[in-house]
mmCIF file of C-alpha atoms in Angstrom:
data_model
loop_
_atom_site.group_PDB
_atom_site.id
_atom_site.type_symbol
_atom_site.label_atom_id
_atom_site.label_comp_id
_atom_site.label_asym_id
_atom_site.label_seq_id
_atom_site.Cartn_x
_atom_site.Cartn_y
_atom_site.Cartn_z
ATOM 1 C CA MET A 18 -3.964 -17.438 -48.966
ATOM 2 C CA TRP A 19 -3.497 -18.367 -45.401
ATOM 3 C CA LEU A 20 -0.280 -17.253 -45.177
ATOM 4 C CA ARG A 21 -1.140 -14.031 -46.335
ATOM 5 C CA SER A 22 -4.138 -14.067 -43.699
ATOM 6 C CA GLY A 23 -2.069 -14.898 -40.738
ATOM 7 C CA THR A 24 0.181 -11.914 -41.620
ATOM 8 C CA SER A 25 -2.318 -9.531 -42.052
ATOM 9 C CA LEU A 26 -3.652 -10.844 -38.403
ATOM 10 C CA LYS A 27 -0.271 -10.176 -36.912
ATOM 11 C CA ALA A 28 -0.071 -6.636 -38.128
ATOM 12 C CA VAL A 29 -3.419 -5.566 -36.887
ATOM 13 C CA HIS A 30 -2.327 -7.292 -33.656
ATOM 14 C CA LYS A 31 1.016 -5.013 -33.599
ATOM 15 C CA ARG A 32 -0.886 -1.827 -34.301
ATOM 16 C CA ARG A 33 -2.987 -2.525 -31.618
ATOM 17 C CA CYS A 34 -0.206 -3.193 -29.438
ATOM 18 C CA VAL A 35 1.114 -0.054 -30.341
ATOM 19 C CA LEU A 36 -2.049 2.123 -30.093
ATOM 20 C CA SER A 37 -2.192 0.538 -26.540
ATOM 21 C CA SER A 38 1.155 1.716 -25.976
ATOM 22 C CA LYS A 39 0.579 5.203 -26.854
ATOM 23 C CA VAL A 40 -2.641 5.306 -24.779
ATOM 24 C CA SER A 41 -0.772 4.277 -21.866
ATOM 25 C CA VAL A 42 2.289 7.272 -22.400
ATOM 26 C CA LEU A 43 -0.509 10.008 -22.751
ATOM 27 C CA GLN A 44 -2.157 8.463 -19.025
ATOM 28 C CA LEU A 45 0.907 8.990 -17.444
ATOM 29 C CA HIS A 46 0.409 12.948 -17.768
ATOM 30 C CA GLY A 47 -3.170 11.863 -16.149
ATOM 31 C CA GLY A 48 -1.573 10.421 -12.768
ATOM 32 C CA SER A 49 -2.321 6.492 -13.980
ATOM 33 C CA VAL A 50 -0.574 4.192 -15.673
ATOM 34 C CA GLY A 51 -3.511 1.997 -17.214
ATOM 35 C CA PHE A 52 -0.867 -0.661 -19.361
ATOM 36 C CA THR A 53 -2.390 -4.132 -19.228
ATOM 37 C CA ASP A 54 -0.951 -7.328 -20.047
ATOM 38 C CA SER A 55 -3.180 -7.910 -23.520
ATOM 39 C CA CYS A 56 -0.039 -7.383 -25.485
ATOM 40 C CA TYR A 57 2.303 -9.609 -24.052
ATOM 41 C CA ASP A 58 4.504 -10.610 -26.508
ATOM 42 C CA GLY A 59 6.153 -13.796 -24.964
ATOM 43 C CA LEU A 60 9.507 -12.528 -23.033
ATOM 44 C CA TYR A 61 8.149 -12.614 -19.608
ATOM 45 C CA PRO A 62 4.960 -12.476 -18.276
ATOM 46 C CA GLY A 63 3.930 -8.665 -17.650
ATOM 47 C CA HIS A 64 6.191 -7.589 -20.397
ATOM 48 C CA ILE A 65 5.164 -4.799 -22.575
ATOM 49 C CA HIS A 66 6.679 -4.139 -25.990
ATOM 50 C CA THR A 67 7.594 -0.234 -26.546
ATOM 51 C CA THR A 68 9.657 1.156 -29.427
ATOM 52 C CA PRO A 69 12.373 3.693 -28.713
ATOM 53 C CA ILE A 70 10.583 6.474 -29.057
ATOM 54 C CA GLN A 71 7.577 5.219 -26.801
ATOM 55 C CA LYS A 72 10.433 4.550 -24.424
ATOM 56 C CA ALA A 73 11.411 8.028 -24.568
ATOM 57 C CA LEU A 74 8.172 9.099 -24.163
ATOM 58 C CA LEU A 75 7.595 7.325 -21.246
ATOM 59 C CA ALA A 76 11.073 8.308 -19.491
ATOM 60 C CA VAL A 77 10.072 12.071 -20.156
ATOM 61 C CA GLY A 78 6.438 11.796 -18.369
ATOM 62 C CA SER A 79 7.406 9.284 -15.907
ATOM 63 C CA GLY A 80 10.585 11.599 -15.347
ATOM 64 C CA VAL A 81 8.675 14.655 -14.751
ATOM 65 C CA ALA A 82 6.048 13.002 -12.433
ATOM 66 C CA ALA A 83 8.812 11.453 -10.377
ATOM 67 C CA LEU A 84 10.290 14.880 -9.800
ATOM 68 C CA GLN A 85 7.048 16.405 -9.104
ATOM 69 C CA ASN A 86 6.542 13.641 -6.345
ATOM 70 C CA PRO A 87 9.379 11.289 -5.226
ATOM 71 C CA TYR A 88 7.063 9.379 -3.748
ATOM 72 C CA ARG A 89 5.160 8.233 -6.934
ATOM 73 C CA HIS A 90 6.826 4.594 -6.989
ATOM 74 C CA ASP A 91 5.241 3.807 -10.076
ATOM 75 C CA MET A 92 6.691 6.536 -12.040
ATOM 76 C CA VAL A 93 10.279 6.011 -10.664
ATOM 77 C CA ALA A 94 9.612 2.351 -11.695
ATOM 78 C CA VAL A 95 8.527 3.610 -15.156
ATOM 79 C CA LEU A 96 11.659 5.644 -15.617
ATOM 80 C CA GLY A 97 14.001 3.184 -14.390
ATOM 81 C CA GLU A 98 12.724 0.384 -16.621
ATOM 82 C CA THR A 99 12.833 2.969 -19.635
ATOM 83 C CA THR A 100 16.372 4.594 -19.168
ATOM 84 C CA GLY A 101 18.239 1.669 -17.430
ATOM 85 C CA ARG A 102 19.170 -0.989 -20.511
ATOM 86 C CA LEU A 103 22.988 -0.631 -20.242
ATOM 87 C CA ALA A 104 23.540 -0.186 -16.370
ATOM 88 C CA LEU A 105 21.175 -3.424 -15.943
ATOM 89 C CA GLN A 106 23.526 -5.251 -18.400
ATOM 90 C CA ASN A 107 26.611 -4.207 -16.678
ATOM 91 C CA LEU A 108 24.875 -5.559 -13.445
ATOM 92 C CA ARG A 109 23.986 -8.489 -14.924
ATOM 93 C CA ASP A 110 27.800 -9.064 -16.005
ATOM 94 C CA LYS A 111 28.757 -8.781 -12.454
ATOM 95 C CA MET A 112 26.477 -10.863 -11.088
ATOM 96 C CA ARG A 113 27.367 -13.618 -13.772
ATOM 97 C CA ASN A 114 31.120 -13.319 -13.043
ATOM 98 C CA ASP A 115 30.262 -13.875 -8.917
ATOM 99 C CA PRO A 116 29.698 -17.368 -7.663
ATOM 100 C CA GLU A 117 26.971 -15.915 -5.558
ATOM 101 C CA GLY A 118 25.647 -13.927 -8.092
ATOM 102 C CA SER A 119 25.271 -16.501 -10.534
ATOM 103 C CA THR A 120 23.740 -18.728 -8.266
ATOM 104 C CA ILE A 121 21.058 -16.120 -7.855
ATOM 105 C CA LEU A 122 20.471 -15.554 -11.616
ATOM 106 C CA LYS A 123 19.478 -19.153 -11.951
ATOM 107 C CA GLU A 124 17.327 -19.885 -8.823
ATOM 108 C CA ARG A 125 15.670 -16.453 -9.273
ATOM 109 C CA PRO A 126 14.253 -15.796 -5.613
ATOM 110 C CA ARG A 127 11.855 -13.304 -4.971
ATOM 111 C CA ILE A 128 11.806 -11.256 -1.327
ATOM 112 C CA ARG A 129 8.023 -11.422 -0.847
ATOM 113 C CA LEU A 130 6.048 -11.676 2.399
ATOM 114 C CA SER A 131 5.037 -15.050 0.979
ATOM 115 C CA THR A 132 8.687 -16.229 0.838
ATOM 116 C CA LEU A 133 9.663 -14.725 4.202
ATOM 117 C CA ASN A 134 9.378 -16.599 7.771
ATOM 118 C CA LEU A 135 9.033 -13.394 9.590
ATOM 119 C CA SER A 136 8.267 -15.729 12.970
ATOM 120 C CA GLN A 137 11.681 -17.196 12.800
ATOM 121 C CA MET A 138 13.286 -13.404 12.163
ATOM 122 C CA ALA A 139 11.672 -11.949 14.813
ATOM 123 C CA SER A 140 13.794 -14.922 17.066
ATOM 124 C CA LEU A 141 17.014 -14.095 15.712
ATOM 125 C CA PRO A 142 19.443 -12.061 18.120
ATOM 126 C CA ASP A 143 19.543 -8.279 17.956
ATOM 127 C CA GLY A 144 22.323 -7.184 15.286
ATOM 128 C CA SER A 145 21.794 -10.210 12.976
ATOM 129 C CA PHE A 146 20.630 -8.903 9.359
ATOM 130 C CA GLY A 147 17.004 -10.862 9.572
ATOM 131 C CA ARG A 148 16.020 -9.598 12.766
ATOM 132 C CA GLU A 149 17.076 -5.903 11.572
ATOM 133 C CA TYR A 150 15.764 -6.031 8.383
ATOM 134 C CA LEU A 151 12.204 -6.866 10.243
ATOM 135 C CA ARG A 152 12.910 -4.035 12.346
ATOM 136 C CA PHE A 153 13.202 -1.752 9.380
ATOM 137 C CA LEU A 154 10.248 -3.152 8.084
ATOM 138 C CA GLU A 155 8.168 -2.254 11.512
ATOM 139 C CA ASP A 156 9.351 0.635 12.163
ATOM 140 C CA ASN A 157 8.809 2.538 8.555
ATOM 141 C CA ASN A 158 5.866 0.663 7.883
ATOM 142 C CA VAL A 159 6.621 -0.968 4.707
ATOM 143 C CA THR A 160 6.417 -4.265 2.913
ATOM 144 C CA PRO A 161 8.537 -6.098 0.149
ATOM 145 C CA ASP A 162 5.538 -6.725 -1.594
ATOM 146 C CA SER A 163 5.235 -3.118 -2.642
ATOM 147 C CA ARG A 164 7.481 -3.243 -5.135
ATOM 148 C CA ALA A 165 5.887 -3.216 -8.749
ATOM 149 C CA GLY A 166 6.550 -5.629 -11.342
ATOM 150 C CA VAL A 167 8.974 -5.156 -14.388
ATOM 151 C CA LYS A 168 7.218 -4.351 -17.837
ATOM 152 C CA PHE A 169 9.084 -2.539 -19.982
ATOM 153 C CA VAL A 170 12.906 -3.922 -20.195
ATOM 154 C CA ASP A 171 13.405 -6.126 -23.182
ATOM 155 C CA GLY A 172 15.185 -9.370 -22.036
ATOM 156 C CA GLU A 173 13.698 -11.604 -19.381
ATOM 157 C CA GLU A 174 17.085 -11.863 -17.453
ATOM 158 C CA LEU A 175 17.437 -8.171 -17.273
ATOM 159 C CA ALA A 176 13.909 -7.664 -16.109
ATOM 160 C CA TYR A 177 14.829 -9.949 -13.285
ATOM 161 C CA VAL A 178 17.527 -7.807 -12.620
ATOM 162 C CA MET A 179 15.640 -5.175 -12.454
ATOM 163 C CA GLN A 180 13.151 -6.992 -10.140
ATOM 164 C CA ARG A 181 16.139 -7.859 -7.906
ATOM 165 C CA TYR A 182 17.204 -4.376 -7.012
ATOM 166 C CA ARG A 183 13.924 -3.317 -6.468
ATOM 167 C CA GLU A 184 13.581 -5.966 -4.028
ATOM 168 C CA VAL A 185 17.211 -5.652 -2.372
ATOM 169 C CA HIS A 186 16.666 -1.674 -1.763
ATOM 170 C CA ASP A 187 14.942 -1.901 1.560
ATOM 171 C CA LEU A 188 17.433 -4.427 2.437
ATOM 172 C CA LEU A 189 20.205 -1.834 1.477
ATOM 173 C CA HIS A 190 18.563 0.588 3.737
ATOM 174 C CA THR A 191 19.208 -1.977 6.438
ATOM 175 C CA LEU A 192 22.720 -2.713 5.518
ATOM 176 C CA LEU A 193 23.000 1.232 5.622
ATOM 177 C CA GLY A 194 21.628 2.200 8.453
ATOM 178 C CA MET A 195 19.202 4.663 6.620
ATOM 179 C CA PRO A 196 15.453 5.337 7.542
ATOM 180 C CA THR A 197 12.884 5.962 4.887
ATOM 181 C CA ASN A 198 12.413 9.638 5.332
ATOM 182 C CA MET A 199 13.596 12.107 2.442
ATOM 183 C CA LEU A 200 17.566 12.296 3.789
ATOM 184 C CA GLY A 201 17.589 8.596 4.182
ATOM 185 C CA GLU A 202 16.249 7.761 0.850
ATOM 186 C CA VAL A 203 18.608 10.253 -0.744
ATOM 187 C CA ALA A 204 21.512 8.992 0.856
ATOM 188 C CA VAL A 205 20.583 5.300 -0.273
ATOM 189 C CA LYS A 206 20.357 6.977 -4.143
ATOM 190 C CA TRP A 207 23.761 8.291 -3.611
ATOM 191 C CA PHE A 208 25.070 4.870 -2.759
ATOM 192 C CA GLU A 209 22.897 3.151 -5.698
ATOM 193 C CA ALA A 210 23.601 5.886 -8.174
ATOM 194 C CA ALA A 211 27.557 5.009 -7.649
ATOM 195 C CA GLN A 212 26.729 1.132 -7.293
ATOM 196 C CA THR A 213 24.495 0.484 -9.825
ATOM 197 C CA GLY A 214 25.037 3.269 -12.492
ATOM 198 C CA LEU A 215 21.222 3.543 -12.975
ATOM 199 C CA PRO A 216 20.429 6.693 -14.521
ATOM 200 C CA MET A 217 17.213 6.520 -12.095
ATOM 201 C CA CYS A 218 19.473 6.739 -9.331
ATOM 202 C CA ALA A 219 21.627 9.304 -10.641
ATOM 203 C CA LEU A 220 18.471 11.442 -11.075
ATOM 204 C CA GLY A 221 17.090 10.826 -7.807
ATOM 205 C CA ALA A 222 20.724 11.643 -6.502
ATOM 206 C CA ALA A 223 20.702 15.195 -8.205
ATOM 207 C CA PHE A 224 17.575 16.378 -7.605
ATOM 208 C CA GLY A 225 16.275 14.531 -4.232
ATOM 209 C CA PRO A 226 18.384 17.308 -2.201
ATOM 210 C CA LEU A 227 16.323 20.127 -3.309
ATOM 211 C CA ARG A 228 13.724 19.064 -1.088
ATOM 212 C CA LEU A 229 15.853 18.828 2.046
ATOM 213 C CA ASN A 230 15.868 21.953 4.515
ATOM 214 C CA ALA A 231 19.355 23.565 5.190
ATOM 215 C CA ARG A 232 20.377 21.671 8.458
ATOM 216 C CA ARG A 233 19.913 17.952 6.572
ATOM 217 C CA LEU A 234 21.544 19.489 3.513
ATOM 218 C CA GLN A 235 24.371 20.149 5.668
ATOM 219 C CA SER A 236 24.307 16.643 7.033
ATOM 220 C CA LEU A 237 24.008 14.963 3.479
ATOM 221 C CA PHE A 238 27.178 17.113 1.857
ATOM 222 C CA ALA A 239 29.549 17.177 4.823
ATOM 223 C CA THR A 240 28.835 13.042 5.905
ATOM 224 C CA LEU A 241 26.641 11.118 4.584
ATOM 225 C CA GLY A 242 26.397 12.002 0.809
ATOM 226 C CA PRO A 243 30.713 11.396 0.489
ATOM 227 C CA TRP A 244 30.168 8.224 2.618
ATOM 228 C CA ALA A 245 27.708 7.023 0.232
ATOM 229 C CA LEU A 246 29.346 7.644 -2.881
ATOM 230 C CA ARG A 247 32.693 6.475 -1.644
ATOM 231 C CA ASN A 248 31.185 3.292 -0.181
ATOM 232 C CA GLY A 249 28.912 2.710 -3.377
ATOM 233 C CA TRP A 250 32.020 2.856 -5.682
ATOM 234 C CA ARG A 251 34.080 0.700 -3.776
ATOM 235 C CA SER A 252 31.692 -2.493 -2.249
ATOM 236 C CA ARG A 253 30.855 -5.396 -3.682
ATOM 237 C CA CYS A 254 27.772 -5.839 -6.072
ATOM 238 C CA VAL A 255 25.012 -5.511 -3.619
ATOM 239 C CA LEU A 256 22.769 -8.061 -6.433
ATOM 240 C CA SER A 257 25.333 -10.547 -6.001
ATOM 241 C CA ILE A 258 24.360 -11.369 -2.387
ATOM 242 C CA PHE A 259 21.644 -14.073 -1.858
ATOM 243 C CA TYR A 260 20.323 -12.669 1.181
ATOM 244 C CA GLU A 261 18.032 -14.972 1.977
ATOM 245 C CA ARG A 262 20.715 -17.232 3.084
ATOM 246 C CA ARG A 263 22.482 -14.568 5.553
ATOM 247 C CA TRP A 264 19.457 -13.897 7.893
ATOM 248 C CA GLU A 265 21.429 -15.305 10.893
ATOM 249 C CA GLN A 266 24.848 -13.290 9.747
ATOM 250 C CA SER A 267 25.204 -10.303 11.977
ATOM 251 C CA VAL A 268 24.817 -6.623 9.529
ATOM 252 C CA GLU A 269 28.628 -5.933 11.269
ATOM 253 C CA ASP A 270 29.714 -8.608 9.534
ATOM 254 C CA LEU A 271 28.104 -8.603 6.056
ATOM 255 C CA ARG A 272 28.744 -4.961 5.965
ATOM 256 C CA GLN A 273 32.459 -6.179 6.478
ATOM 257 C CA GLU A 274 31.915 -8.687 3.605
ATOM 258 C CA LEU A 275 30.770 -6.156 1.214
ATOM 259 C CA ASN A 276 33.341 -3.475 1.885
ATOM 260 C CA ILE A 277 30.480 -1.240 3.509
ATOM 261 C CA GLU A 278 31.579 1.325 6.381
ATOM 262 C CA PRO A 279 29.463 1.693 9.300
ATOM 263 C CA PRO A 280 27.208 5.085 8.563
ATOM 264 C CA PRO A 281 28.484 8.306 10.286
ATOM 265 C CA VAL A 282 25.360 9.567 11.299
ATOM 266 C CA LEU A 283 22.522 7.639 13.037
ATOM 267 C CA LEU A 284 19.270 8.722 11.520
ATOM 268 C CA ARG A 285 15.982 7.680 13.698
ATOM 269 C CA THR A 286 12.623 6.788 11.685
ATOM 270 C CA ALA A 287 9.651 8.844 12.472
ATOM 271 C CA ASN A 288 7.734 6.103 14.342
ATOM 272 C CA ARG A 289 10.618 5.663 16.794
ATOM 273 C CA GLN A 290 10.995 8.805 17.477
ATOM 274 C CA LYS A 291 7.018 8.854 18.325
ATOM 275 C CA LYS A 292 7.307 6.112 20.695
ATOM 276 C CA THR A 293 10.237 7.825 22.317
ATOM 277 C CA SER A 294 8.288 10.649 22.603
ATOM 278 C CA ASP A 295 5.198 8.788 23.827
ATOM 279 C CA SER A 296 7.137 6.955 26.630
#
């Protein structure tokens, strides 16, 4: 009797989780994601179990929303998590086979304001990776704390790989010398698509150019695009670098180590352009 009762309670809880996920799928079209951790099943904190059909619905809904507004980072995150399992497994295997990457998988570092020594980074010389990363954050008014937590990736280690990818994204902007305007974001997405194989990155690389004007399209297809693809394909896995231990290294040396060429075109941030015009 107790066994039968426990089985019934488990079935009720499972149906409740499925219903909650279905409601959340519908909420995607309303512009918000109403997920909670009430159905946390123990894979990792915040994980929400979804069936293949639910993942497909989430992928379609988030993909449409992300195409309509590429700056909907919540939708981009859902799209990446529901379509990227094979790519994440490949990235995880590359990290396991790299001494530095395997250390990252064991220690699980996080790139957050709480883990960064901003004053120390500000004291580093110009050209050092830490100083240039801090300058990127300041010039573009961004923060590493804006990266959403992973919810839909089934597997604790794969979820960390996805989280690491998100937190490394701004570091890639620094390495590649790209600002956060649309042209800079598209160039980084072309690099990431070639480097990671994530469907989300490929989608951004394919549809991002539609939002560029003629002059920027010419720059993308003539110089930035080929450069980004070439370097994404040939460079070392960017998730296998313990960036937190590389702040004092120069950007130039780190690029050489990763086999990344300097950008063929220097793009300026909107904030820096404004400061120049005001001075």
